[in-house]
Amino acid sequence: MERLIMFQIPAYVYVLFCVLVYLGAKRCFPRSMRPERTLVFPLAFLALGATSLHRLFPDARFAAQALALILIVLGAAIGWLHASRWRLLFAQTSDGLKVTLPGDPTLLVTLLLSFFIKFAQHYALAVHASWATSTAFEFLSFAAWGALAGMPLGRSANVLARAAQAKQSAAASPSLE
């Protein structure tokens, strides 16, 4: 069979898509949380992406893995710069330091791009597309994952660094809030 027909796509893929849209849309609005919690998504994204790529490309070339690492660093730098423009509000509560993050649609874009890239990868492999076994496909897959995984990591690192500065400022001048 040459083509994968849409009704052969498992139902959980549609559910996953809806969950990702919901999570991404929810992040378009301001929210308060502990600064450390901003690391949950980037670390999960890194771990799940690395595991998925390992399953798709068990004999991946070292150069593809190195490219992914380079793009994680580059994506993190871009994410850091993006988050540096955010106006963050820090508040000391009984639970500890809280940060109010602005609404930002970039997570929605990141989630949707990741979903469609993974969908295209799995589709290409399922229909045995000739280009799915090419070196370029492997390199593009690792590059896309690296860039998309690095950006949330950089934004989170920026928020954590600014939270540490806010803690130091609060400790240095306890009368200011």
Coordinates of C-alpha atoms in Angstrom, one line a residue:
M1 CA 0.0 0.0 0.0
E2 CA 1.6 3.3 -1.1
R3 CA -0.5 5.8 0.8
L4 CA -1.5 6.1 4.4
I5 CA -5.2 7.0 4.5
M6 CA -6.3 9.5 7.1
F7 CA -8.7 7.0 8.9
Q8 CA -5.6 4.8 9.6
I9 CA -4.1 7.5 11.8
P10 CA -4.7 6.4 15.5
A11 CA -7.3 8.3 17.5
Y12 CA -4.7 9.3 20.1
V13 CA -2.9 11.5 17.5
Y14 CA -6.1 13.6 17.2
V15 CA -6.4 13.8 21.0
L16 CA -2.7 14.7 21.3
F17 CA -3.2 17.5 18.7
C18 CA -6.1 18.9 20.7
V19 CA -4.2 18.7 24.0
L20 CA -1.2 20.5 22.4
V21 CA -3.5 23.3 21.0
Y22 CA -5.1 23.7 24.4
L23 CA -1.8 23.9 26.2
G24 CA -0.4 26.3 23.7
A25 CA -3.5 28.5 23.7
K26 CA -3.4 28.6 27.5
R27 CA 0.1 30.0 27.4
C28 CA -1.1 32.9 25.3
F29 CA -2.4 34.5 28.5
P30 CA -0.5 35.8 31.5
R31 CA 0.1 33.3 34.3
S32 CA 1.8 33.1 37.7
M33 CA 4.0 30.3 38.8
R34 CA 7.2 29.4 40.6
P35 CA 10.2 30.2 38.4
E36 CA 11.5 26.6 38.7
R37 CA 8.3 25.3 37.1
T38 CA 9.2 27.0 33.8
L39 CA 11.8 24.2 33.3
V40 CA 9.2 21.4 33.2
F41 CA 8.2 21.9 29.6
P42 CA 11.7 22.4 28.1
L43 CA 13.1 19.4 29.9
A44 CA 10.2 17.2 28.9
F45 CA 10.5 18.5 25.4
L46 CA 14.2 17.6 25.3
A47 CA 13.7 14.2 26.8
L48 CA 10.7 13.2 24.7
G49 CA 12.3 14.5 21.5
A50 CA 15.6 12.8 22.0
T51 CA 13.8 9.5 22.8
S52 CA 11.6 9.8 19.7
L53 CA 14.6 10.7 17.4
H54 CA 16.5 7.7 18.8
R55 CA 13.6 5.4 17.9
L56 CA 13.2 6.9 14.4
F57 CA 16.9 7.0 13.7
P58 CA 18.6 4.2 15.8
D59 CA 21.8 4.5 13.8
A60 CA 21.9 8.2 13.6
R61 CA 25.1 9.8 12.4
F62 CA 27.3 11.6 14.9
A63 CA 27.1 14.7 12.6
A64 CA 23.3 14.8 12.9
Q65 CA 23.5 14.6 16.7
A66 CA 26.2 17.3 16.8
L67 CA 24.0 19.5 14.6
A68 CA 21.1 19.0 17.0
L69 CA 23.3 20.0 19.9
I70 CA 24.5 23.1 18.1
L71 CA 20.9 24.1 17.3
I72 CA 19.8 23.5 20.8
V73 CA 22.4 26.0 21.9
L74 CA 21.5 28.4 19.1
G75 CA 17.8 28.0 19.9
A76 CA 18.5 28.6 23.6
A77 CA 20.2 31.8 22.7
I78 CA 17.3 32.9 20.6
G79 CA 14.9 31.9 23.4
W80 CA 17.0 33.8 25.9
L81 CA 16.9 37.0 23.8
H82 CA 13.1 36.6 23.3
A83 CA 12.5 36.3 27.0
S84 CA 14.7 39.2 27.8
R85 CA 12.1 41.5 26.3
W86 CA 9.4 40.2 28.6
R87 CA 8.3 42.3 31.6
L88 CA 8.3 39.9 34.5
L89 CA 6.6 40.6 37.8
F90 CA 8.1 38.9 40.8
A91 CA 6.2 38.5 44.1
Q92 CA 7.3 36.9 47.4
T93 CA 4.5 34.7 48.7
S94 CA 4.2 32.2 51.5
D95 CA 5.0 29.5 49.0
G96 CA 8.1 31.2 47.8
L97 CA 8.9 33.5 44.9
K98 CA 6.3 33.6 42.1
V99 CA 6.8 35.1 38.7
T100 CA 4.0 36.4 36.4
L101 CA 4.8 35.6 32.9
P102 CA 3.3 37.5 30.0
G103 CA 1.1 35.7 27.5
D104 CA 3.1 34.5 24.6
P105 CA 2.0 32.6 21.5
T106 CA 5.5 31.2 20.8
L107 CA 4.8 28.0 22.8
L108 CA 1.7 27.4 20.7
V109 CA 3.8 27.8 17.5
T110 CA 6.5 25.5 18.9
L111 CA 4.1 22.8 19.9
L112 CA 2.3 22.9 16.5
L113 CA 5.5 22.9 14.5
S114 CA 6.8 20.0 16.6
F115 CA 3.5 18.1 16.1
F116 CA 3.5 18.6 12.3
I117 CA 7.2 17.7 12.0
K118 CA 6.7 14.5 14.0
F119 CA 3.6 13.7 12.0
A120 CA 5.5 14.2 8.7
Q121 CA 8.4 12.0 9.9
H122 CA 6.1 9.2 11.0
Y123 CA 4.0 9.5 7.8
A124 CA 7.1 9.4 5.6
L125 CA 8.4 6.3 7.4
A126 CA 5.0 4.6 7.4
V127 CA 4.6 5.0 3.6
H128 CA 8.2 4.2 3.0
A129 CA 8.9 7.4 1.2
S130 CA 12.2 7.2 -0.6
W131 CA 13.4 10.6 0.8
A132 CA 12.6 9.4 4.4
T133 CA 15.8 7.3 4.3
S134 CA 18.0 10.1 3.0
T135 CA 20.7 11.8 5.0
A136 CA 19.0 15.1 4.5
F137 CA 15.9 13.9 6.1
E138 CA 17.9 12.7 9.1
F139 CA 19.8 16.0 9.4
L140 CA 16.6 18.1 9.0
S141 CA 14.9 16.0 11.7
F142 CA 17.7 16.5 14.2
A143 CA 18.0 20.2 13.3
A144 CA 14.3 20.9 13.7
W145 CA 14.2 19.2 17.0
G146 CA 17.3 21.0 18.2
A147 CA 16.0 24.5 17.3
L148 CA 12.5 23.8 18.7
A149 CA 13.8 22.3 21.9
G150 CA 16.4 25.0 22.5
M151 CA 14.1 28.0 22.4
P152 CA 11.9 27.1 25.4
L153 CA 15.0 26.1 27.3
G154 CA 16.5 29.5 26.7
R155 CA 13.4 31.3 27.7
S156 CA 13.2 29.3 30.9
A157 CA 16.9 29.9 31.6
N158 CA 16.3 33.6 31.2
V159 CA 13.3 33.6 33.6
L160 CA 15.3 31.6 36.2
A161 CA 18.3 34.0 35.9
R162 CA 16.0 37.0 36.5
A163 CA 14.3 35.2 39.4
A164 CA 17.7 34.7 41.0
Q165 CA 18.4 38.4 40.5
A166 CA 15.0 39.2 42.1
K167 CA 15.8 37.0 45.1
Q168 CA 19.2 38.7 45.6
S169 CA 17.6 42.2 45.3
A170 CA 14.9 41.2 47.8
A171 CA 17.5 39.8 50.2
A172 CA 19.7 43.0 49.9
S173 CA 16.8 45.3 50.5
P174 CA 14.1 43.6 52.6
S175 CA 12.0 46.7 52.9
L176 CA 11.3 46.8 49.2
E177 CA 8.8 44.5 47.6

